[in-house]
Tab-separated table of C-alpha atoms in Angstrom:
chain	number	residue	atom	x	y	z
K	1	MET	CA	21.094	-15.115	5.979
K	2	ALA	CA	24.038	-15.430	8.250
K	3	ILE	CA	22.184	-14.567	10.135
K	4	ALA	CA	19.933	-14.984	7.633
K	5	ILE	CA	19.077	-15.412	8.726
K	6	ILE	CA	16.061	-16.540	9.580
K	7	ALA	CA	17.107	-13.306	8.721
K	8	ALA	CA	17.661	-17.137	7.265
K	9	PHE	CA	16.767	-14.381	10.140
K	10	LEU	CA	13.188	-15.455	10.462
K	11	PRO	CA	9.794	-14.499	12.453
K	12	SER	CA	8.119	-16.526	15.119
K	13	LEU	CA	5.636	-19.023	13.725
K	14	THR	CA	2.804	-16.558	13.986
K	15	THR	CA	1.705	-13.391	15.645
K	16	SER	CA	-1.401	-11.844	17.025
K	17	SER	CA	-2.827	-8.532	18.030
K	18	ALA	CA	-5.269	-7.742	20.744
K	19	ALA	CA	-8.774	-7.771	19.307
K	20	PRO	CA	-11.235	-4.907	19.585
K	21	GLN	CA	-12.610	-4.754	23.116
K	22	ARG	CA	-15.352	-7.290	23.718
K	23	GLU	CA	-14.941	-8.024	27.412
K	24	ALA	CA	-12.406	-6.877	29.942
K	25	ALA	CA	-9.135	-8.777	29.907
K	26	PRO	CA	-8.775	-10.877	33.053
K	27	THR	CA	-6.090	-10.414	35.628
K	28	TYR	CA	-3.435	-13.017	35.017
K	29	GLY	CA	0.249	-13.504	35.523
K	30	SER	CA	0.765	-15.783	38.521
K	31	ARG	CA	0.725	-19.527	38.028
K	32	GLU	CA	-2.555	-19.735	39.953
K	33	GLU	CA	-4.240	-17.124	37.810
K	34	ILE	CA	-3.025	-18.697	34.575
K	35	ASN	CA	-4.084	-22.142	35.721
K	36	ALA	CA	-7.550	-20.842	36.485
K	37	GLN	CA	-7.907	-19.604	32.926
K	38	PHE	CA	-6.279	-22.409	30.968
K	39	SER	CA	-5.202	-25.593	32.739
K	40	ARG	CA	-8.544	-27.333	33.190
K	41	ARG	CA	-9.122	-27.263	29.431
K	42	LEU	CA	-5.649	-28.332	28.330
K	43	SER	CA	-4.215	-31.826	28.074
K	44	SER	CA	-2.203	-33.309	30.929
K	45	GLY	CA	0.980	-32.837	28.897
K	46	ALA	CA	0.636	-29.074	28.552
K	47	GLU	CA	2.897	-26.918	30.705
K	48	ILE	CA	2.142	-23.449	32.036
K	49	TYR	CA	4.686	-20.933	33.304
K	50	SER	CA	4.384	-17.492	34.789
K	51	SER	CA	7.055	-15.009	33.751
K	52	THR	CA	7.797	-14.634	37.443
K	53	ASP	CA	8.679	-18.317	37.858
K	54	ALA	CA	12.307	-18.876	38.801
K	55	ASN	CA	12.768	-21.403	35.988
K	56	TYR	CA	10.946	-19.379	33.342
K	57	THR	CA	14.000	-18.584	31.207
K	58	GLN	CA	15.239	-22.177	31.392
K	59	GLU	CA	11.941	-23.865	30.547
K	60	VAL	CA	10.498	-21.425	27.999
K	61	THR	CA	12.053	-20.640	24.625
K	62	GLN	CA	13.858	-17.315	24.820
K	63	ARG	CA	14.249	-14.995	21.870
K	64	TRP	CA	17.364	-14.620	19.746
K	65	GLN	CA	16.316	-11.082	18.830
K	66	THR	CA	15.466	-8.887	21.814
K	67	ARG	CA	15.655	-5.312	20.522
K	68	TYR	CA	12.016	-5.208	19.450
K	69	ALA	CA	10.849	-8.067	21.601
K	70	PRO	CA	7.284	-8.719	22.709
K	71	THR	CA	6.734	-8.993	26.448
K	72	TYR	CA	4.898	-11.810	28.203
K	73	ARG	CA	3.157	-12.366	31.481
K	74	ALA	CA	3.073	-16.110	30.884
K	75	ALA	CA	3.975	-18.934	28.541
K	76	ILE	CA	2.135	-22.124	27.666
K	77	LYS	CA	3.789	-25.148	26.103
K	78	PRO	CA	0.996	-27.077	24.362
K	79	ALA	CA	1.286	-30.846	23.972
K	80	THR	CA	-1.381	-31.477	21.345
K	81	ALA	CA	-2.951	-29.727	18.380
K	82	LYS	CA	-6.128	-29.423	20.428
K	83	ASP	CA	-4.118	-27.592	23.103
K	84	VAL	CA	-2.998	-25.013	20.554
K	85	GLN	CA	-6.587	-24.517	19.458
K	86	THR	CA	-7.805	-24.206	23.043
K	87	ILE	CA	-5.158	-21.612	23.952
K	88	VAL	CA	-6.123	-19.492	20.956
K	89	GLN	CA	-9.825	-19.776	21.781
K	90	ILE	CA	-9.437	-18.830	25.456
K	91	ALA	CA	-6.966	-16.021	24.824
K	92	SER	CA	-9.184	-14.648	22.061
K	93	LYS	CA	-12.290	-14.780	24.218
K	94	HIS	CA	-10.597	-12.710	26.907
K	95	ASN	CA	-8.678	-10.400	24.568
K	96	ILE	CA	-5.304	-11.653	25.782
K	97	PRO	CA	-2.640	-11.027	23.108
K	98	PHE	CA	-0.521	-14.014	22.172
K	99	LEU	CA	2.343	-15.070	19.969
K	100	ALA	CA	3.469	-18.522	18.889
K	101	THR	CA	7.228	-19.000	19.078
K	102	GLY	CA	9.503	-21.393	17.235
K	103	GLY	CA	13.114	-20.232	17.051
K	104	GLY	CA	12.428	-16.682	18.258
K	105	HIS	CA	14.324	-15.044	15.395
K	106	GLY	CA	11.631	-12.609	14.257
K	107	LEU	CA	13.293	-9.309	13.343
K	108	SER	CA	10.433	-6.914	12.725
K	109	SER	CA	9.998	-3.913	14.980
K	110	THR	CA	6.231	-4.511	14.818
K	111	LEU	CA	6.649	-7.364	17.308
K	112	ALA	CA	7.237	-4.823	20.073
K	113	ARG	CA	3.556	-3.920	19.945
K	114	LEU	CA	2.741	-7.075	21.878
K	115	ARG	CA	2.878	-6.198	25.562
K	116	ASN	CA	2.090	-8.461	28.515
K	117	GLY	CA	0.784	-11.300	26.419
K	118	ILE	CA	1.066	-15.066	26.356
K	119	GLU	CA	3.818	-16.934	24.539
K	120	ILE	CA	2.638	-20.142	22.927
K	121	ASP	CA	5.895	-22.070	22.996
K	122	MET	CA	5.689	-24.530	20.101
K	123	ASN	CA	8.932	-26.338	20.778
K	124	GLY	CA	7.157	-29.498	21.879
K	125	PHE	CA	6.233	-29.849	18.212
K	126	ASN	CA	9.801	-30.281	16.984
K	127	GLY	CA	9.560	-33.737	15.440
K	128	ILE	CA	9.910	-34.871	11.855
K	129	GLU	CA	8.557	-37.982	10.134
K	130	VAL	CA	10.351	-38.838	6.894
K	131	ASP	CA	8.822	-41.063	4.222
K	132	LYS	CA	11.733	-42.099	2.039
K	133	ALA	CA	9.557	-43.828	-0.553
K	134	SER	CA	7.349	-40.804	-1.250
K	135	LYS	CA	10.144	-38.296	-0.608
K	136	THR	CA	8.068	-36.335	1.862
K	137	ALA	CA	8.476	-35.150	5.433
K	138	VAL	CA	5.935	-34.110	8.060
K	139	ILE	CA	7.576	-31.393	10.152
K	140	GLY	CA	6.360	-30.097	13.503
K	141	GLY	CA	5.466	-26.443	13.873
K	142	GLY	CA	8.220	-25.852	16.434
K	143	ALA	CA	11.075	-27.620	14.640
K	144	ARG	CA	14.277	-25.748	13.872
K	145	TYR	CA	16.239	-26.277	10.682
K	146	GLY	CA	18.703	-28.272	12.751
K	147	ASP	CA	15.948	-30.693	13.786
K	148	VAL	CA	15.088	-31.671	10.224
K	149	ILE	CA	18.533	-31.955	8.631
K	150	GLU	CA	19.812	-35.236	10.070
K	151	PRO	CA	16.630	-37.340	9.626
K	152	LEU	CA	16.395	-36.238	6.000
K	153	TYR	CA	20.081	-36.807	5.343
K	154	LYS	CA	19.936	-40.333	6.739
K	155	ALA	CA	17.092	-41.052	4.304
K	156	GLY	CA	19.149	-39.732	1.383
K	157	LEU	CA	16.982	-36.625	1.089
K	158	GLN	CA	17.247	-32.877	1.463
K	159	ILE	CA	14.876	-29.948	1.631
K	160	PRO	CA	15.339	-26.183	1.251
K	161	ILE	CA	16.636	-24.858	4.575
K	162	GLY	CA	18.142	-21.700	5.984
K	163	SER	CA	21.791	-21.150	6.832
K	164	CYS	CA	21.439	-21.310	10.634
K	165	ASP	CA	20.325	-24.527	12.332
K	166	CYS	CA	18.708	-22.678	15.249
K	167	VAL	CA	16.129	-20.765	13.184
K	168	GLY	CA	12.552	-22.067	13.160
K	169	PHE	CA	11.689	-24.066	10.048
K	170	MET	CA	8.033	-23.058	9.989
K	171	GLY	CA	8.799	-19.420	10.709
K	172	GLY	CA	10.804	-19.435	7.514
K	173	ALA	CA	8.155	-21.282	5.506
K	174	VAL	CA	5.252	-18.998	6.404
K	175	GLY	CA	7.280	-16.045	5.107
K	176	GLY	CA	8.436	-17.918	1.994
K	177	GLY	CA	11.576	-19.655	3.189
K	178	VAL	CA	14.457	-18.378	1.057
K	179	GLY	CA	17.875	-20.008	1.280
K	180	ARG	CA	21.031	-21.222	-0.384
K	181	TYR	CA	19.369	-24.245	-1.979
K	182	GLN	CA	16.530	-22.409	-3.693
K	183	GLY	CA	18.134	-22.350	-7.148
K	184	LEU	CA	17.528	-26.075	-7.572
K	185	GLN	CA	14.670	-26.778	-5.155
K	186	GLY	CA	12.770	-23.538	-4.785
K	187	ILE	CA	11.887	-21.895	-1.489
K	188	GLY	CA	10.265	-23.628	1.466
K	189	ALA	CA	6.783	-22.517	0.434
K	190	ASP	CA	7.229	-24.075	-3.030
K	191	ASN	CA	7.696	-27.483	-1.406
K	192	TRP	CA	4.728	-27.291	0.941
K	193	ILE	CA	2.133	-30.050	0.423
K	194	SER	CA	-0.291	-29.585	3.311
K	195	ALA	CA	-0.550	-28.384	6.902
K	196	GLN	CA	-2.554	-28.556	10.088
K	197	VAL	CA	-3.236	-25.048	11.350
K	198	VAL	CA	-5.159	-23.101	13.971
K	199	THR	CA	-6.747	-19.929	12.612
K	200	GLY	CA	-7.720	-16.642	14.199
K	201	THR	CA	-11.282	-17.889	14.420
K	202	GLY	CA	-10.035	-20.719	16.643
K	203	GLU	CA	-10.587	-23.454	14.075
K	204	LEU	CA	-8.250	-26.445	13.700
K	205	LEU	CA	-8.023	-27.145	9.985
K	206	GLU	CA	-6.254	-29.148	7.331
K	207	ILE	CA	-5.078	-27.008	4.430
K	208	SER	CA	-3.697	-28.099	1.067
K	209	GLU	CA	-4.316	-27.710	-2.659
K	210	THR	CA	-7.568	-29.652	-2.186
K	211	LYS	CA	-8.658	-28.490	1.296
K	212	ASN	CA	-9.097	-24.798	2.086
K	213	ARG	CA	-6.974	-24.020	-0.925
K	214	ASP	CA	-7.156	-20.229	-0.661
K	215	LEU	CA	-6.049	-20.323	2.953
K	216	PHE	CA	-3.187	-22.652	2.032
K	217	TRP	CA	-2.087	-20.147	-0.616
K	218	GLY	CA	-2.089	-17.398	2.026
K	219	PHE	CA	-0.039	-19.398	4.501
K	220	LYS	CA	2.688	-19.874	1.865
K	221	GLY	CA	4.139	-16.387	2.223
K	222	ALA	CA	1.918	-14.535	4.690
K	223	GLY	CA	1.060	-17.254	7.186
K	224	ALA	CA	2.099	-15.263	10.242
K	225	ASN	CA	-1.024	-13.175	9.667
K	226	LEU	CA	-3.408	-16.106	9.434
K	227	GLY	CA	-2.690	-18.614	12.180
K	228	ILE	CA	-0.383	-21.111	13.810
K	229	VAL	CA	1.109	-24.055	11.933
K	230	VAL	CA	0.905	-27.171	14.102
K	231	SER	CA	2.583	-29.343	11.472
K	232	GLY	CA	3.316	-29.273	7.764
K	233	LYS	CA	3.997	-31.845	5.082
K	234	PHE	CA	6.746	-30.984	2.608
K	235	LYS	CA	8.225	-32.628	-0.432
K	236	ALA	CA	11.913	-33.471	-0.306
K	237	SER	CA	14.469	-34.215	-3.012
K	238	SER	CA	17.231	-36.752	-3.404
K	239	LEU	CA	20.569	-35.487	-2.132
K	240	VAL	CA	22.269	-33.409	-4.811
K	241	ASN	CA	25.659	-34.784	-5.869
K	242	GLY	CA	25.330	-37.591	-3.369
K	243	GLY	CA	24.964	-35.065	-0.569
K	244	LYS	CA	28.404	-33.517	-1.121
K	245	ALA	CA	29.021	-29.815	-1.712
K	246	LEU	CA	32.045	-27.585	-2.023
K	247	ASN	CA	32.138	-24.952	0.716
K	248	ALA	CA	34.567	-22.069	0.267
K	249	ASP	CA	35.148	-19.326	2.835
K	250	PHE	CA	37.323	-16.272	2.263
K	251	ALA	CA	38.390	-13.144	4.120
K	252	PHE	CA	39.428	-10.140	2.018
K	253	PRO	CA	40.988	-6.811	3.010
K	254	ALA	CA	39.273	-3.488	2.449
K	255	SER	CA	41.498	-2.948	-0.576
K	256	SER	CA	39.612	-5.764	-2.368
K	257	ASN	CA	36.357	-3.840	-2.107
K	258	ARG	CA	36.122	-2.735	-5.753
K	259	THR	CA	37.202	-6.007	-7.382
K	260	HIS	CA	34.959	-8.045	-5.100
K	261	TRP	CA	31.750	-6.412	-6.259
K	262	LYS	CA	32.758	-6.958	-9.874
K	263	ILE	CA	33.230	-10.653	-9.088
K	264	MET	CA	29.789	-10.776	-7.453
K	265	LYS	CA	28.244	-9.174	-10.525
K	266	ASP	CA	29.891	-11.785	-12.748
K	267	ILE	CA	28.656	-14.611	-10.518
K	268	ILE	CA	25.054	-13.538	-11.015
K	269	ALA	CA	25.648	-13.245	-14.750
K	270	ALA	CA	26.964	-16.839	-14.814
K	271	ASP	CA	23.454	-17.973	-13.812
K	272	ARG	CA	24.357	-21.186	-11.961
K	273	PRO	CA	21.364	-22.669	-10.107
K	274	ASN	CA	23.613	-24.653	-7.753
K	275	PHE	CA	25.991	-21.869	-6.680
K	276	ALA	CA	25.111	-19.628	-3.737
K	277	VAL	CA	27.325	-16.875	-2.333
K	278	GLN	CA	27.022	-14.692	0.730
K	279	THR	CA	29.168	-11.616	1.372
K	280	GLN	CA	29.543	-9.928	4.750
K	281	VAL	CA	31.122	-6.563	5.481
K	282	ARG	CA	32.385	-6.697	9.063
K	283	TYR	CA	34.963	-5.172	11.402
K	284	ASN	CA	37.992	-6.900	12.880
K	285	GLU	CA	41.173	-5.268	14.130
K	286	THR	CA	43.150	-8.351	13.116
K	287	PHE	CA	42.285	-7.648	9.490
K	288	GLY	CA	42.855	-3.912	9.752
K	289	GLY	CA	39.294	-2.845	10.561
K	290	PRO	CA	36.547	-3.158	7.929
K	291	PHE	CA	36.947	-6.292	5.819
K	292	ILE	CA	34.957	-8.717	3.671
K	293	VAL	CA	33.916	-12.283	4.493
K	294	VAL	CA	32.599	-14.541	1.745
K	295	THR	CA	31.051	-17.991	2.002
K	296	ALA	CA	30.238	-19.866	-1.194
K	297	LEU	CA	28.432	-23.192	-1.559
K	298	TYR	CA	28.510	-25.212	-4.777
K	299	GLU	CA	26.247	-28.271	-5.050
K	300	GLY	CA	27.945	-30.335	-7.700
K	301	PRO	CA	31.230	-31.969	-8.736
K	302	GLU	CA	34.301	-30.597	-7.000
K	303	ALA	CA	36.048	-29.634	-10.232
K	304	GLU	CA	33.081	-27.513	-11.306
K	305	GLY	CA	32.912	-25.917	-7.882
K	306	ARG	CA	36.567	-24.977	-7.893
K	307	LYS	CA	36.080	-23.417	-11.313
K	308	ALA	CA	33.155	-21.386	-9.985
K	309	ILE	CA	35.141	-19.998	-7.050
K	310	GLU	CA	38.311	-19.340	-9.069
K	311	PRO	CA	37.720	-15.562	-9.297
K	312	LEU	CA	37.536	-15.469	-5.500
K	313	THR	CA	40.702	-17.518	-5.007
K	314	LYS	CA	42.556	-15.136	-7.349
K	315	ASN	CA	41.414	-12.018	-5.479
K	316	ASN	CA	44.224	-12.290	-2.902
K	317	PRO	CA	42.286	-13.429	0.176
K	318	LEU	CA	43.782	-12.898	3.606
K	319	ARG	CA	42.433	-16.255	4.646
K	320	SER	CA	40.545	-19.105	2.998
K	321	ASN	CA	39.040	-22.472	3.822
K	322	ILE	CA	37.903	-24.717	0.967
K	323	THR	CA	36.394	-28.070	1.861
K	324	ILE	CA	34.037	-30.757	0.603
K	325	VAL	CA	31.217	-31.059	3.121
K	326	PRO	CA	28.146	-33.294	3.436
K	327	TRP	CA	24.780	-31.542	3.241
K	328	ASN	CA	24.029	-32.220	6.905
K	329	LEU	CA	27.152	-30.344	8.072
K	330	ALA	CA	27.232	-27.434	5.633
K	331	ASN	CA	25.676	-24.951	8.073
K	332	ASN	CA	28.253	-25.837	10.731
K	333	VAL	CA	31.207	-25.228	8.414
K	334	SER	CA	30.135	-22.184	6.395
K	335	ALA	CA	31.483	-18.687	7.070
K	336	PHE	CA	34.393	-20.131	9.042
K	337	GLY	CA	31.782	-21.610	11.384
K	338	GLY	CA	30.058	-18.249	11.837
K	339	PHE	CA	26.569	-19.572	11.189
K	340	VAL	CA	26.621	-21.406	14.523
K	341	GLY	CA	28.093	-18.602	16.637
K	342	PRO	CA	26.405	-15.239	17.277
K	343	ALA	CA	23.652	-16.192	14.836
K	344	CYS	CA	22.335	-18.611	17.463
K	345	GLU	CA	23.145	-16.862	20.741
K	346	LYS	CA	20.026	-15.760	22.598
K	347	GLY	CA	19.516	-12.167	23.667
K	348	THR	CA	20.944	-10.416	20.614
K	349	LYS	CA	19.932	-6.775	20.213
K	350	VAL	CA	19.873	-6.156	16.487
K	351	ASN	CA	18.247	-3.450	14.386
K	352	THR	CA	17.739	-4.690	10.814
K	353	TYR	CA	17.048	-2.958	7.523
K	354	SER	CA	16.994	-4.746	4.184
K	355	VAL	CA	16.389	-4.393	0.470
K	356	GLY	CA	16.239	-6.670	-2.559
K	357	THR	CA	17.882	-6.066	-5.926
K	358	GLN	CA	17.819	-7.794	-9.284
K	359	ARG	CA	21.230	-6.549	-10.338
K	360	ILE	CA	24.582	-5.648	-8.838
K	361	ASP	CA	25.598	-2.012	-9.152
K	362	THR	CA	29.279	-2.014	-8.220
K	363	ALA	CA	29.495	1.728	-7.556
K	364	THR	CA	26.573	1.519	-5.125
K	365	LEU	CA	28.176	-1.333	-3.202
K	366	GLU	CA	31.540	0.425	-3.083
K	367	LYS	CA	29.700	3.362	-1.532
K	368	GLN	CA	28.041	1.057	0.971
K	369	PHE	CA	31.435	-0.251	2.042
K	370	ALA	CA	32.560	3.337	2.562
K	371	ASN	CA	29.366	4.058	4.507
K	372	MET	CA	29.987	1.126	6.838
K	373	THR	CA	33.589	2.206	7.315
K	374	GLN	CA	32.261	5.555	8.513
K	375	VAL	CA	29.755	3.868	10.841
K	376	TYR	CA	32.544	1.797	12.398
K	377	LYS	CA	34.537	4.978	12.885
K	378	GLU	CA	31.680	6.930	14.458
K	379	GLN	CA	30.327	4.115	16.640
K	380	PRO	CA	33.247	2.028	17.902
K	381	LYS	CA	31.128	0.291	20.566
K	382	ALA	CA	28.890	-1.144	17.843
K	383	ARG	CA	31.691	-2.594	15.714
K	384	ILE	CA	31.863	-6.192	16.861
K	385	GLU	CA	28.680	-7.654	15.353
K	386	THR	CA	27.381	-4.796	13.206
K	387	ALA	CA	27.583	-5.985	9.606
K	388	VAL	CA	26.127	-5.891	6.117
K	389	TYR	CA	25.070	-9.152	4.483
K	390	LEU	CA	24.548	-9.749	0.781
K	391	GLU	CA	22.841	-13.018	-0.095
K	392	GLN	CA	23.174	-14.025	-3.716
K	393	TRP	CA	20.948	-17.062	-3.723
K	394	PRO	CA	20.140	-18.402	-7.227
K	395	ILE	CA	16.532	-17.958	-8.365
K	396	GLN	CA	16.054	-20.370	-11.276
K	397	ALA	CA	13.602	-22.646	-9.458
K	398	LEU	CA	11.721	-19.643	-8.064
K	399	LEU	CA	11.127	-18.309	-11.555
K	400	ALA	CA	10.078	-21.756	-12.793
K	401	ALA	CA	7.361	-22.180	-10.149
K	402	PRO	CA	3.748	-21.828	-11.349
K	403	ALA	CA	2.492	-18.261	-11.296
K	404	ASN	CA	0.547	-17.342	-8.156
K	405	SER	CA	1.220	-20.743	-6.586
K	406	THR	CA	2.080	-19.036	-3.279
K	407	SER	CA	1.529	-15.664	-1.652
K	408	PHE	CA	5.294	-15.122	-1.639
K	409	HIS	CA	5.737	-12.399	-4.252
K	410	ASP	CA	9.452	-11.575	-4.292
K	411	ARG	CA	10.760	-14.111	-6.833
K	412	ARG	CA	12.919	-11.890	-9.035
K	413	THR	CA	15.286	-10.717	-6.304
K	414	SER	CA	18.752	-12.103	-7.029
K	415	THR	CA	20.500	-10.321	-4.129
K	416	ARG	CA	19.095	-9.593	-0.679
K	417	ILE	CA	21.064	-7.012	1.277
K	418	TYR	CA	20.502	-6.409	4.940
K	419	TRP	CA	22.187	-4.320	7.580
K	420	HIS	CA	22.407	-5.704	11.113
K	421	PHE	CA	23.175	-2.907	13.558
K	422	HIS	CA	24.157	-4.284	16.982
K	423	TYR	CA	24.252	-1.843	19.900
K	424	ASP	CA	23.217	-1.695	23.548
K	425	ASP	CA	22.963	2.059	24.041
K	426	PRO	CA	19.311	3.108	23.426
K	427	SER	CA	20.458	6.649	22.658
K	428	LEU	CA	21.852	5.295	19.362
K	429	GLU	CA	18.421	4.250	18.105
K	430	THR	CA	17.858	7.431	16.112
K	431	TYR	CA	21.344	7.291	14.602
K	432	PHE	CA	21.027	3.710	13.367
K	433	ASN	CA	17.445	4.060	12.189
K	434	GLN	CA	18.488	6.994	10.035
K	435	LYS	CA	21.463	5.070	8.661
K	436	GLY	CA	19.253	2.082	7.917
K	437	ARG	CA	16.698	4.122	6.025
K	438	ASP	CA	19.376	6.029	4.104
K	439	PHE	CA	21.339	2.913	3.138
K	440	ARG	CA	18.196	1.044	2.104
K	441	ALA	CA	17.031	3.932	-0.086
K	442	ALA	CA	20.433	4.320	-1.727
K	443	VAL	CA	20.656	0.657	-2.716
K	444	HIS	CA	17.062	0.625	-3.933
K	445	GLU	CA	17.826	3.444	-6.387
K	446	THR	CA	20.078	1.138	-8.421
K	447	SER	CA	18.276	-2.133	-7.612
K	448	GLY	CA	16.527	-2.498	-10.953
K	449	PHE	CA	13.113	-2.477	-9.239
K	450	ASP	CA	10.584	0.334	-9.546
K	451	ARG	CA	9.316	-0.165	-6.014
K	452	LEU	CA	11.034	-1.202	-2.827
K	453	GLN	CA	11.545	-4.971	-2.524
K	454	VAL	CA	11.893	-6.367	1.002
K	455	TYR	CA	11.557	-9.986	2.100
K	456	ALA	CA	8.978	-10.002	4.914
K	457	ASN	CA	11.169	-12.138	7.173
K	458	TYR	CA	14.017	-9.613	6.857
K	459	ALA	CA	11.868	-6.488	7.178
K	460	HIS	CA	12.510	-3.694	9.640
K	461	GLY	CA	8.781	-3.147	10.086
K	462	ASP	CA	8.310	0.315	8.571
K	463	GLU	CA	7.948	-0.707	4.924
K	464	GLY	CA	4.207	-1.469	4.781
K	465	ALA	CA	2.089	-4.425	3.713
K	466	ALA	CA	2.383	-3.726	-0.021
K	467	THR	CA	6.155	-4.084	0.251
K	468	TRP	CA	6.055	-7.156	2.502
K	469	TYR	CA	3.476	-9.114	0.520
K	470	GLY	CA	3.196	-7.409	-2.869
K	471	PRO	CA	0.416	-5.013	-3.933
K	472	GLU	CA	-1.010	-7.691	-6.203
K	473	ASN	CA	-1.576	-9.988	-3.217
K	474	LEU	CA	-3.087	-7.521	-0.773
K	475	GLY	CA	-6.671	-7.889	-1.981
K	476	PRO	CA	-6.788	-11.691	-1.681
K	477	LEU	CA	-4.846	-11.602	1.598
K	478	ARG	CA	-7.245	-9.050	3.088
K	479	ASN	CA	-10.153	-11.307	2.139
K	480	LEU	CA	-8.453	-14.245	3.858
K	481	LYS	CA	-7.791	-12.089	6.903
K	482	ARG	CA	-11.454	-11.078	7.099
K	483	ARG	CA	-12.559	-14.700	6.844
K	484	TRP	CA	-10.020	-16.435	9.063
K	485	ASP	CA	-8.843	-13.693	11.440
K	486	PRO	CA	-11.592	-11.055	11.532
K	487	LYS	CA	-10.626	-9.891	15.036
K	488	GLN	CA	-6.981	-9.511	13.940
K	489	ARG	CA	-5.553	-11.840	16.562
K	490	PHE	CA	-2.582	-12.521	14.287
K	491	SER	CA	-1.422	-9.009	13.534
K	492	PHE	CA	1.788	-8.367	15.403
K	493	PHE	CA	4.251	-9.503	12.741
K	494	ASN	CA	4.192	-7.203	9.684
K	495	PRO	CA	0.383	-7.015	9.767
K	496	ILE	CA	-2.010	-7.126	6.856
K	497	PRO	CA	-4.620	-4.401	7.394
K	498	ILE	CA	-8.241	-5.385	6.916
């Protein structure tokens, strides 16, 4: 996602809900009160902050997305896996709601249900250990995509990542982990080997294909409902094309609207596993108002890449930038550098709706461009960052993965479309929620799917568990929830009902 997100835009590592009442929640909030509850049982390296501390916003990870943000009375930065387990056990015992945070990019409106809880700031777990010989990497539960790129690149390896360096790696993986590289390497969950996790029952466990296999399956697509990932081991691949890719960015005027969608339809039909394209519909007075931004990434020989983007170069762009970039710098260059701008600035207030399709209906997308033009006209204060994103990430490796190997169910979606509505005025909430629902429904009608397809990490929060995780997975996931989170501690992010 360009923001893509990450939407990659992605959730926090995990979420929780307050359990049914067992004993009264203690008074807490000041440093002294928090210390009394937690400090004597945590390691000397753990740090505790009250939300009233003067340095709270500097020392504790702040959220990128703040429109539907949880609220906290305190934050704890664990230093060890045992610390994470202890925090979960104490908070659970006293019915204190909590949320583990990596990059803080979770989009879902369900996160707002957490009020006056504890943030478990996982950013002390941001390391990566690369084993070049085995082509594997052990990644900390608080690492961002940007933390893992350079160590892998130096070892001649790469791994499926999102488009924005600042998004949490594990937050992506527990939701599936879609991205531009999935056509060749699959999604993040497809490359997961094992993990160390803390569950809703307060257990610290190893999970893999041979240890707690069912739970491992659940974490690979619905992990935010099952626990906190302390660390995970992933398989990596040798750098494609020696680590070089062709990046091509274009800006097109509104008059290119119709021909652009035809080009996008043809790109999907070409079925290239190493060619990923993202389209954005945005607003800029310099380009006459509504316009189109395209970023394309081709992993392969330059000549082949230039052939792939030829229809775009012939569509009379207002501006273009075509470069050969190393894998470790692709996120910094793409979208004219847009993936490192607003996509990573903290405090964004965004309202997101999304839908997946398995085909491009050009008339529908022309209508969506017209719809956004009307939105820009009616809401001029929301123009600057309000946009539509269309991610056409190839799906060949997703379709080739063994059936039911993960709890990620949405493998046939060839285009993910999401609307990011940015506005400060709370009186516009009803307006944009209605637009989001209407636009989502209209695109779904010609999506090629019988039922609504929405990637859980891009969800608004109103779609329901069957949409987020697939109706075929709900039974097994409910069983896992009953076993490993019976008190529903992890139920703030797109919850699975028991």
